[in-house]
């Protein structure tokens, strides 16, 4: 019942008897006492109704807008993060949470692994997502986030989707390079940047298509005992438990890259200084409304993209301005390596 309806019912029930009582009483002092009691009763009714209405109001989700971050940010000490993760893992209670579903954790690997190697590392725990990138020396490559409930099958399927998108991306860059007219210094530089972007995208496509050694982290869920077992396996660098995480869509995971050993920092890129990035719309993580990488809140060295992803849109003959530069892993060297076979 709404508060207004309740107040109207109280008026209908209380006021007529009080009015009749006042009319029967001729004594002024008696009339004053009745009116006083009427006022007190009315005030109590209003107060009680207000309290009832407040208690009856629906309570929304108190966690809306709250985001949990698990991993590292720019400037963090990597050895310090590894020590902290180990301490948190050791401090977990042996008993599983009351839900019986286990604790979420970010598993960081020592090196980039192919999908087939993941089963030996993560095979007996529940996997939600894996993180991967093609480690081209000295070049920017995109970090991708692949949903992977079944390892390695979902990882292989996800890599195939990324490979198809990268093929389209490479063709998009080549078309943009061909559309740049003129032979001035600016035009030559712009064509070179687009050509460089095409080369990187093609190398990424070839790597993912062959099931490259590209996976370097995973989000898992298991009991504390199982998580400690994962931490002792070869190729595992750290297991960072996150018992505070209940909803993955409101959590941002930022694992360190295998080549980051001292401090998390935006790495250098030996390619063109302003290499263009894909113009295709992508679904970036996290999906909840949280600060984006462009605001300096993220420690990812390259954009994190969740598959499946839409194909790049066809480009027209107009000459676009080159987009902004992304950061890249702090690998050095020149020339793309041969992608690792599956």
mmCIF file of C-alpha atoms in Angstrom:
data_model
loop_
_atom_site.group_PDB
_atom_site.id
_atom_site.type_symbol
_atom_site.label_atom_id
_atom_site.label_comp_id
_atom_site.label_asym_id
_atom_site.label_seq_id
_atom_site.Cartn_x
_atom_site.Cartn_y
_atom_site.Cartn_z
ATOM 1 C CA UNK A 1 0.000 0.000 0.000
ATOM 2 C CA UNK A 2 1.317 3.445 -0.903
ATOM 3 C CA UNK A 3 2.000 5.972 1.860
ATOM 4 C CA UNK A 4 -0.603 8.433 0.532
ATOM 5 C CA UNK A 5 -3.352 5.810 0.579
ATOM 6 C CA UNK A 6 -2.492 4.865 4.151
ATOM 7 C CA UNK A 7 -2.659 8.473 5.323
ATOM 8 C CA UNK A 8 -6.059 8.943 3.690
ATOM 9 C CA UNK A 9 -7.379 5.853 5.469
ATOM 10 C CA UNK A 10 -6.074 7.151 8.797
ATOM 11 C CA UNK A 11 -7.834 10.479 8.227
ATOM 12 C CA UNK A 12 -11.083 8.743 7.391
ATOM 13 C CA UNK A 13 -10.970 6.578 10.522
ATOM 14 C CA UNK A 14 -9.589 9.003 13.110
ATOM 15 C CA UNK A 15 -10.999 12.433 12.258
ATOM 16 C CA UNK A 16 -14.785 11.716 12.373
ATOM 17 C CA UNK A 17 -14.730 10.247 15.938
ATOM 18 C CA UNK A 18 -12.532 13.063 17.128
ATOM 19 C CA UNK A 19 -14.815 15.668 15.592
ATOM 20 C CA UNK A 20 -17.872 14.160 17.269
ATOM 21 C CA UNK A 21 -16.068 14.068 20.591
ATOM 22 C CA UNK A 22 -15.144 17.736 20.291
ATOM 23 C CA UNK A 23 -18.738 18.691 19.461
ATOM 24 C CA UNK A 24 -20.080 16.915 22.557
ATOM 25 C CA UNK A 25 -17.615 18.574 24.873
ATOM 26 C CA UNK A 26 -18.489 22.093 25.821
ATOM 27 C CA UNK A 27 -15.778 22.500 28.323
ATOM 28 C CA UNK A 28 -12.894 24.463 26.893
ATOM 29 C CA UNK A 29 -10.231 22.598 28.837
ATOM 30 C CA UNK A 30 -11.635 19.241 27.748
ATOM 31 C CA UNK A 31 -11.746 20.423 24.145
ATOM 32 C CA UNK A 32 -8.126 21.524 24.376
ATOM 33 C CA UNK A 33 -7.075 18.120 25.753
ATOM 34 C CA UNK A 34 -8.876 16.253 22.989
ATOM 35 C CA UNK A 35 -7.273 18.420 20.323
ATOM 36 C CA UNK A 36 -3.875 17.847 21.878
ATOM 37 C CA UNK A 37 -4.348 14.096 21.804
ATOM 38 C CA UNK A 38 -5.618 14.304 18.244
ATOM 39 C CA UNK A 39 -2.508 16.198 17.184
ATOM 40 C CA UNK A 40 -0.277 13.680 18.915
ATOM 41 C CA UNK A 41 -2.051 10.746 17.290
ATOM 42 C CA UNK A 42 -1.880 12.357 13.865
ATOM 43 C CA UNK A 43 1.846 13.060 14.234
ATOM 44 C CA UNK A 44 2.501 9.495 15.322
ATOM 45 C CA UNK A 45 0.532 8.171 12.360
ATOM 46 C CA UNK A 46 2.486 10.343 9.911
ATOM 47 C CA UNK A 47 5.816 9.344 11.466
ATOM 48 C CA UNK A 48 4.927 5.651 11.450
ATOM 49 C CA UNK A 49 3.812 5.823 7.825
ATOM 50 C CA UNK A 50 7.036 7.560 6.777
ATOM 51 C CA UNK A 51 9.153 4.900 8.502
ATOM 52 C CA UNK A 52 7.088 2.130 6.922
ATOM 53 C CA UNK A 53 7.410 3.673 3.459
ATOM 54 C CA UNK A 54 11.182 4.071 3.844
ATOM 55 C CA UNK A 55 11.615 0.465 4.987
ATOM 56 C CA UNK A 56 9.405 -0.781 2.162
ATOM 57 C CA UNK A 57 11.384 1.025 -0.591
ATOM 58 C CA UNK A 58 13.291 -1.346 -2.918
ATOM 59 C CA UNK A 59 17.081 -1.438 -2.499
ATOM 60 C CA UNK A 60 19.096 -1.378 -5.718
ATOM 61 C CA UNK A 61 22.393 -3.073 -6.466
ATOM 62 C CA UNK A 62 24.892 -1.374 -4.137
ATOM 63 C CA UNK A 63 27.838 -2.538 -6.263
ATOM 64 C CA UNK A 64 26.833 -0.588 -9.390
ATOM 65 C CA UNK A 65 29.812 1.456 -10.535
ATOM 66 C CA UNK A 66 32.287 -0.388 -8.328
ATOM 67 C CA UNK A 67 35.199 -2.009 -10.177
ATOM 68 C CA UNK A 68 37.845 -4.327 -8.784
ATOM 69 C CA UNK A 69 41.343 -4.332 -10.279
ATOM 70 C CA UNK A 70 43.585 -7.380 -10.060
ATOM 71 C CA UNK A 71 47.161 -7.265 -11.333
ATOM 72 C CA UNK A 72 49.647 -4.465 -11.926
ATOM 73 C CA UNK A 73 49.594 -0.825 -12.973
ATOM 74 C CA UNK A 74 52.241 1.441 -14.479
ATOM 75 C CA UNK A 75 55.086 2.030 -12.062
ATOM 76 C CA UNK A 76 54.490 -1.108 -10.014
ATOM 77 C CA UNK A 77 57.458 -3.241 -9.005
ATOM 78 C CA UNK A 78 57.092 -6.640 -10.669
ATOM 79 C CA UNK A 79 59.089 -8.479 -7.945
ATOM 80 C CA UNK A 80 56.971 -6.715 -5.332
ATOM 81 C CA UNK A 81 53.787 -7.816 -7.089
ATOM 82 C CA UNK A 82 54.984 -11.420 -7.250
ATOM 83 C CA UNK A 83 55.792 -11.412 -3.520
ATOM 84 C CA UNK A 84 52.423 -9.886 -2.684
ATOM 85 C CA UNK A 85 50.562 -12.454 -4.792
ATOM 86 C CA UNK A 86 52.438 -15.316 -3.115
ATOM 87 C CA UNK A 87 51.638 -13.923 0.343
ATOM 88 C CA UNK A 88 47.954 -13.512 -0.514
ATOM 89 C CA UNK A 89 47.809 -17.066 -1.839
ATOM 90 C CA UNK A 90 49.425 -18.450 1.315
ATOM 91 C CA UNK A 91 46.988 -16.485 3.483
ATOM 92 C CA UNK A 92 43.874 -17.931 1.844
ATOM 93 C CA UNK A 93 41.875 -20.143 4.196
ATOM 94 C CA UNK A 94 42.132 -23.808 3.337
ATOM 95 C CA UNK A 95 38.366 -24.255 3.269
ATOM 96 C CA UNK A 96 36.594 -23.267 0.077
ATOM 97 C CA UNK A 97 34.150 -20.317 0.165
ATOM 98 C CA UNK A 98 30.613 -20.985 1.317
ATOM 99 C CA UNK A 99 29.361 -20.897 -2.274
ATOM 100 C CA UNK A 100 31.457 -23.957 -3.064
ATOM 101 C CA UNK A 101 32.505 -22.447 -6.400
ATOM 102 C CA UNK A 102 36.018 -21.496 -5.363
ATOM 103 C CA UNK A 103 38.077 -18.303 -5.490
ATOM 104 C CA UNK A 104 38.891 -16.313 -8.607
ATOM 105 C CA UNK A 105 42.591 -15.835 -9.318
ATOM 106 C CA UNK A 106 44.849 -14.332 -11.979
ATOM 107 C CA UNK A 107 47.453 -16.852 -13.160
ATOM 108 C CA UNK A 108 50.511 -15.246 -14.768
ATOM 109 C CA UNK A 109 52.898 -17.359 -16.844
ATOM 110 C CA UNK A 110 56.687 -17.215 -17.117
ATOM 111 C CA UNK A 111 56.584 -17.320 -20.907
ATOM 112 C CA UNK A 112 54.187 -17.219 -23.840
ATOM 113 C CA UNK A 113 52.626 -20.662 -24.287
ATOM 114 C CA UNK A 114 50.733 -22.297 -27.168
ATOM 115 C CA UNK A 115 47.176 -23.487 -26.488
ATOM 116 C CA UNK A 116 48.196 -27.146 -26.191
ATOM 117 C CA UNK A 117 50.524 -26.397 -23.278
ATOM 118 C CA UNK A 118 47.759 -24.813 -21.238
ATOM 119 C CA UNK A 119 46.081 -28.108 -20.383
ATOM 120 C CA UNK A 120 49.070 -29.220 -18.314
ATOM 121 C CA UNK A 121 49.096 -25.905 -16.444
ATOM 122 C CA UNK A 122 45.384 -25.139 -16.045
ATOM 123 C CA UNK A 123 43.634 -28.386 -16.932
ATOM 124 C CA UNK A 124 42.192 -29.244 -13.495
ATOM 125 C CA UNK A 125 40.835 -25.803 -12.558
ATOM 126 C CA UNK A 126 37.929 -23.842 -14.003
ATOM 127 C CA UNK A 127 39.162 -21.330 -16.605
ATOM 128 C CA UNK A 128 37.196 -18.225 -17.596
ATOM 129 C CA UNK A 129 39.543 -16.252 -19.829
ATOM 130 C CA UNK A 130 43.059 -16.273 -21.249
ATOM 131 C CA UNK A 131 45.191 -13.292 -22.242
ATOM 132 C CA UNK A 132 47.386 -13.401 -25.318
ATOM 133 C CA UNK A 133 49.462 -11.379 -27.737
ATOM 134 C CA UNK A 134 51.871 -12.197 -30.549
ATOM 135 C CA UNK A 135 55.321 -11.288 -29.168
ATOM 136 C CA UNK A 136 56.866 -9.592 -32.193
ATOM 137 C CA UNK A 137 60.251 -8.168 -31.116
ATOM 138 C CA UNK A 138 60.211 -4.405 -30.919
ATOM 139 C CA UNK A 139 56.718 -4.046 -32.377
ATOM 140 C CA UNK A 140 53.371 -3.137 -30.989
ATOM 141 C CA UNK A 141 50.902 -5.988 -30.853
ATOM 142 C CA UNK A 142 47.413 -6.096 -29.499
ATOM 143 C CA UNK A 143 46.536 -7.848 -26.252
ATOM 144 C CA UNK A 144 43.472 -10.016 -26.755
ATOM 145 C CA UNK A 145 41.204 -11.501 -24.116
ATOM 146 C CA UNK A 146 39.789 -14.860 -25.205
ATOM 147 C CA UNK A 147 36.897 -16.537 -23.354
ATOM 148 C CA UNK A 148 38.063 -20.103 -22.723
ATOM 149 C CA UNK A 149 35.844 -22.411 -20.714
ATOM 150 C CA UNK A 150 37.361 -25.424 -22.510
ATOM 151 C CA UNK A 151 41.133 -25.563 -22.784
ATOM 152 C CA UNK A 152 42.631 -25.739 -25.360
ATOM 153 C CA UNK A 153 39.649 -25.944 -27.757
ATOM 154 C CA UNK A 154 38.164 -22.522 -26.968
ATOM 155 C CA UNK A 155 41.609 -20.907 -27.127
ATOM 156 C CA UNK A 156 42.277 -22.336 -30.591
ATOM 157 C CA UNK A 157 38.835 -21.229 -31.802
ATOM 158 C CA UNK A 158 39.348 -17.767 -30.349
ATOM 159 C CA UNK A 159 42.742 -17.433 -32.023
ATOM 160 C CA UNK A 160 41.147 -18.330 -35.362
ATOM 161 C CA UNK A 161 38.658 -15.484 -34.935
ATOM 162 C CA UNK A 162 41.441 -13.039 -34.113
ATOM 163 C CA UNK A 163 43.442 -14.248 -37.140
ATOM 164 C CA UNK A 164 40.497 -13.533 -39.445
ATOM 165 C CA UNK A 165 40.140 -10.049 -38.008
ATOM 166 C CA UNK A 166 43.868 -9.388 -38.356
ATOM 167 C CA UNK A 167 43.778 -10.457 -42.020
ATOM 168 C CA UNK A 168 41.024 -7.914 -42.644
ATOM 169 C CA UNK A 169 42.984 -5.345 -40.666
ATOM 170 C CA UNK A 170 46.081 -5.868 -42.809
ATOM 171 C CA UNK A 171 44.028 -5.459 -45.984
ATOM 172 C CA UNK A 172 42.496 -2.301 -44.520
ATOM 173 C CA UNK A 173 45.943 -0.816 -43.882
ATOM 174 C CA UNK A 174 47.124 -1.658 -47.395
ATOM 175 C CA UNK A 175 44.059 0.036 -48.873
ATOM 176 C CA UNK A 176 44.739 3.135 -46.803
ATOM 177 C CA UNK A 177 48.373 3.178 -47.924
ATOM 178 C CA UNK A 178 47.310 2.921 -51.568
ATOM 179 C CA UNK A 179 44.834 5.776 -51.097
ATOM 180 C CA UNK A 180 47.528 8.211 -49.938
ATOM 181 C CA UNK A 181 48.417 10.402 -52.916
ATOM 182 C CA UNK A 182 51.410 12.596 -53.514
ATOM 183 C CA UNK A 183 55.145 12.063 -53.184
ATOM 184 C CA UNK A 184 56.038 14.534 -50.483
ATOM 185 C CA UNK A 185 57.774 13.674 -47.239
ATOM 186 C CA UNK A 186 54.517 13.641 -45.272
ATOM 187 C CA UNK A 187 52.801 11.397 -47.789
ATOM 188 C CA UNK A 188 55.711 8.959 -47.857
ATOM 189 C CA UNK A 189 55.775 8.845 -44.052
ATOM 190 C CA UNK A 190 52.043 8.197 -43.867
ATOM 191 C CA UNK A 191 52.248 5.421 -46.462
ATOM 192 C CA UNK A 192 55.125 3.896 -44.496
ATOM 193 C CA UNK A 193 53.106 3.898 -41.295
ATOM 194 C CA UNK A 194 50.159 2.205 -42.947
ATOM 195 C CA UNK A 195 52.457 -0.337 -44.586
ATOM 196 C CA UNK A 196 54.070 -1.026 -41.211
ATOM 197 C CA UNK A 197 50.642 -1.513 -39.649
ATOM 198 C CA UNK A 198 49.763 -3.970 -42.417
ATOM 199 C CA UNK A 199 52.955 -5.949 -41.805
ATOM 200 C CA UNK A 200 52.284 -6.208 -38.059
ATOM 201 C CA UNK A 201 48.654 -7.208 -38.563
ATOM 202 C CA UNK A 202 49.656 -9.853 -41.122
ATOM 203 C CA UNK A 203 52.272 -11.285 -38.757
ATOM 204 C CA UNK A 204 49.708 -11.407 -35.951
ATOM 205 C CA UNK A 205 47.211 -13.158 -38.227
ATOM 206 C CA UNK A 206 49.796 -15.760 -39.223
ATOM 207 C CA UNK A 207 50.721 -16.363 -35.592
ATOM 208 C CA UNK A 208 47.181 -16.820 -34.333
ATOM 209 C CA UNK A 209 46.222 -18.967 -37.309
ATOM 210 C CA UNK A 210 48.970 -21.467 -36.478
ATOM 211 C CA UNK A 211 48.230 -21.549 -32.735
ATOM 212 C CA UNK A 212 51.284 -19.542 -31.733
ATOM 213 C CA UNK A 213 52.937 -19.415 -28.331
ATOM 214 C CA UNK A 214 50.974 -16.296 -27.409
ATOM 215 C CA UNK A 215 49.105 -16.965 -24.133
ATOM 216 C CA UNK A 216 50.673 -15.433 -21.024
ATOM 217 C CA UNK A 217 47.917 -15.269 -18.380
ATOM 218 C CA UNK A 218 44.524 -16.704 -17.427
ATOM 219 C CA UNK A 219 41.653 -16.043 -15.056
ATOM 220 C CA UNK A 220 40.698 -19.199 -13.144
ATOM 221 C CA UNK A 221 38.427 -20.216 -10.288
ATOM 222 C CA UNK A 222 39.190 -23.013 -7.844
ATOM 223 C CA UNK A 223 39.499 -23.918 -4.191
ATOM 224 C CA UNK A 224 42.540 -22.517 -2.345
ATOM 225 C CA UNK A 225 44.248 -25.920 -2.282
ATOM 226 C CA UNK A 226 43.923 -26.244 -6.057
ATOM 227 C CA UNK A 227 45.209 -22.703 -6.610
ATOM 228 C CA UNK A 228 48.288 -23.456 -4.517
ATOM 229 C CA UNK A 229 48.843 -26.543 -6.631
ATOM 230 C CA UNK A 230 48.731 -24.447 -9.817
ATOM 231 C CA UNK A 231 51.316 -22.056 -8.354
ATOM 232 C CA UNK A 232 53.865 -24.903 -8.029
ATOM 233 C CA UNK A 233 53.693 -25.982 -11.674
ATOM 234 C CA UNK A 234 56.327 -25.255 -14.294
ATOM 235 C CA UNK A 235 55.628 -22.195 -16.461
ATOM 236 C CA UNK A 236 53.570 -20.532 -13.700
ATOM 237 C CA UNK A 237 54.991 -17.242 -12.540
ATOM 238 C CA UNK A 238 52.347 -16.225 -10.005
ATOM 239 C CA UNK A 239 48.841 -16.999 -8.825
ATOM 240 C CA UNK A 240 47.182 -13.833 -7.555
ATOM 241 C CA UNK A 241 43.984 -14.776 -5.659
ATOM 242 C CA UNK A 242 41.061 -12.372 -5.671
ATOM 243 C CA UNK A 243 38.523 -13.547 -3.061
ATOM 244 C CA UNK A 244 36.868 -10.135 -3.277
ATOM 245 C CA UNK A 245 35.791 -10.798 -6.875
ATOM 246 C CA UNK A 246 32.262 -12.085 -7.395
ATOM 247 C CA UNK A 247 31.389 -10.639 -10.805
ATOM 248 C CA UNK A 248 33.884 -10.840 -13.648
ATOM 249 C CA UNK A 249 32.145 -8.132 -15.661
ATOM 250 C CA UNK A 250 33.061 -5.664 -12.899
ATOM 251 C CA UNK A 251 36.676 -6.727 -12.623
ATOM 252 C CA UNK A 252 39.716 -5.584 -14.602
ATOM 253 C CA UNK A 253 42.623 -8.040 -14.774
ATOM 254 C CA UNK A 254 46.014 -6.597 -15.751
ATOM 255 C CA UNK A 255 48.704 -9.310 -15.635
ATOM 256 C CA UNK A 256 52.376 -8.424 -16.167
ATOM 257 C CA UNK A 257 53.932 -9.561 -19.424
ATOM 258 C CA UNK A 258 56.598 -12.294 -19.336
ATOM 259 C CA UNK A 259 59.278 -9.818 -20.435
ATOM 260 C CA UNK A 260 58.487 -7.349 -17.637
ATOM 261 C CA UNK A 261 60.897 -8.133 -14.818
ATOM 262 C CA UNK A 262 61.572 -4.926 -12.881
ATOM 263 C CA UNK A 263 59.002 -2.132 -13.171
ATOM 264 C CA UNK A 264 55.771 -2.006 -15.149
ATOM 265 C CA UNK A 265 56.244 0.754 -17.701
ATOM 266 C CA UNK A 266 55.024 1.621 -21.187
ATOM 267 C CA UNK A 267 57.575 -0.177 -23.386
ATOM 268 C CA UNK A 268 59.327 1.228 -26.411
ATOM 269 C CA UNK A 269 58.481 0.403 -30.015
ATOM 270 C CA UNK A 270 61.197 0.320 -32.634
ATOM 271 C CA UNK A 271 58.645 0.669 -35.446
ATOM 272 C CA UNK A 272 57.354 3.937 -36.913
ATOM 273 C CA UNK A 273 56.806 6.575 -34.256
ATOM 274 C CA UNK A 274 53.140 7.010 -35.031
ATOM 275 C CA UNK A 275 51.972 3.698 -36.340
ATOM 276 C CA UNK A 276 48.205 3.736 -37.000
ATOM 277 C CA UNK A 277 45.916 1.498 -35.042
ATOM 278 C CA UNK A 278 42.850 -0.381 -36.314
ATOM 279 C CA UNK A 279 39.725 1.673 -36.903
ATOM 280 C CA UNK A 280 37.386 -1.287 -36.502
ATOM 281 C CA UNK A 281 34.988 -1.025 -33.578
ATOM 282 C CA UNK A 282 35.949 -3.454 -30.849
ATOM 283 C CA UNK A 283 34.550 -4.460 -27.501
ATOM 284 C CA UNK A 284 37.111 -3.320 -25.009
ATOM 285 C CA UNK A 285 37.415 -4.621 -21.500
ATOM 286 C CA UNK A 286 36.178 -4.068 -18.943
ATOM 287 C CA UNK A 287 32.571 -4.041 -20.023
ATOM 288 C CA UNK A 288 31.408 -2.195 -16.927
ATOM 289 C CA UNK A 289 31.645 1.612 -16.889
ATOM 290 C CA UNK A 290 35.179 2.056 -15.580
ATOM 291 C CA UNK A 291 38.065 4.406 -16.350
ATOM 292 C CA UNK A 292 39.511 3.651 -19.770
ATOM 293 C CA UNK A 293 43.136 3.270 -20.779
ATOM 294 C CA UNK A 294 43.017 6.629 -22.483
ATOM 295 C CA UNK A 295 42.601 8.207 -19.049
ATOM 296 C CA UNK A 296 45.840 6.755 -17.785
ATOM 297 C CA UNK A 297 44.097 4.275 -15.480
ATOM 298 C CA UNK A 298 45.206 1.075 -17.151
ATOM 299 C CA UNK A 299 48.545 -0.686 -17.105
ATOM 300 C CA UNK A 300 48.031 -2.713 -20.268
ATOM 301 C CA UNK A 301 50.903 -2.148 -22.686
ATOM 302 C CA UNK A 302 48.512 -2.549 -25.605
ATOM 303 C CA UNK A 303 44.740 -2.405 -26.057
ATOM 304 C CA UNK A 304 42.880 -5.321 -24.519
ATOM 305 C CA UNK A 305 40.235 -6.711 -26.842
ATOM 306 C CA UNK A 306 37.617 -9.325 -26.087
ATOM 307 C CA UNK A 307 36.597 -11.678 -28.871
ATOM 308 C CA UNK A 308 34.395 -12.282 -30.806
ATOM 309 C CA UNK A 309 35.133 -9.067 -32.661
ATOM 310 C CA UNK A 310 33.415 -7.377 -35.607
ATOM 311 C CA UNK A 311 35.124 -7.244 -38.947
ATOM 312 C CA UNK A 312 36.766 -3.905 -39.896
ATOM 313 C CA UNK A 313 34.511 -1.709 -41.987
ATOM 314 C CA UNK A 314 35.345 -1.101 -45.604
ATOM 315 C CA UNK A 315 37.392 2.007 -46.190
ATOM 316 C CA UNK A 316 36.675 4.623 -48.786
ATOM 317 C CA UNK A 317 39.143 6.440 -51.032
ATOM 318 C CA UNK A 318 39.489 9.343 -48.605
ATOM 319 C CA UNK A 319 42.784 9.752 -46.792
ATOM 320 C CA UNK A 320 42.309 9.434 -43.003
ATOM 321 C CA UNK A 321 44.605 10.924 -40.409
ATOM 322 C CA UNK A 322 46.707 8.345 -38.583
ATOM 323 C CA UNK A 323 45.244 7.365 -35.184
ATOM 324 C CA UNK A 324 47.157 7.656 -31.935
ATOM 325 C CA UNK A 325 49.975 5.351 -30.885
ATOM 326 C CA UNK A 326 49.454 2.422 -28.567
ATOM 327 C CA UNK A 327 52.072 1.132 -26.215
ATOM 328 C CA UNK A 328 53.820 -2.177 -26.696
ATOM 329 C CA UNK A 329 55.673 -4.800 -24.660
ATOM 330 C CA UNK A 330 59.241 -3.945 -23.776
ATOM 331 C CA UNK A 331 60.805 -6.398 -26.187
ATOM 332 C CA UNK A 332 63.629 -5.234 -28.398
ATOM 333 C CA UNK A 333 64.984 -6.282 -31.738
ATOM 334 C CA UNK A 334 63.917 -5.930 -35.315
ATOM 335 C CA UNK A 335 61.889 -7.945 -37.760
ATOM 336 C CA UNK A 336 58.925 -10.176 -36.942
ATOM 337 C CA UNK A 337 59.779 -13.728 -35.814
ATOM 338 C CA UNK A 338 58.304 -16.814 -37.346
ATOM 339 C CA UNK A 339 55.058 -17.623 -35.495
ATOM 340 C CA UNK A 340 55.261 -20.690 -33.325
ATOM 341 C CA UNK A 341 53.369 -23.676 -34.740
ATOM 342 C CA UNK A 342 50.703 -25.398 -32.713
#
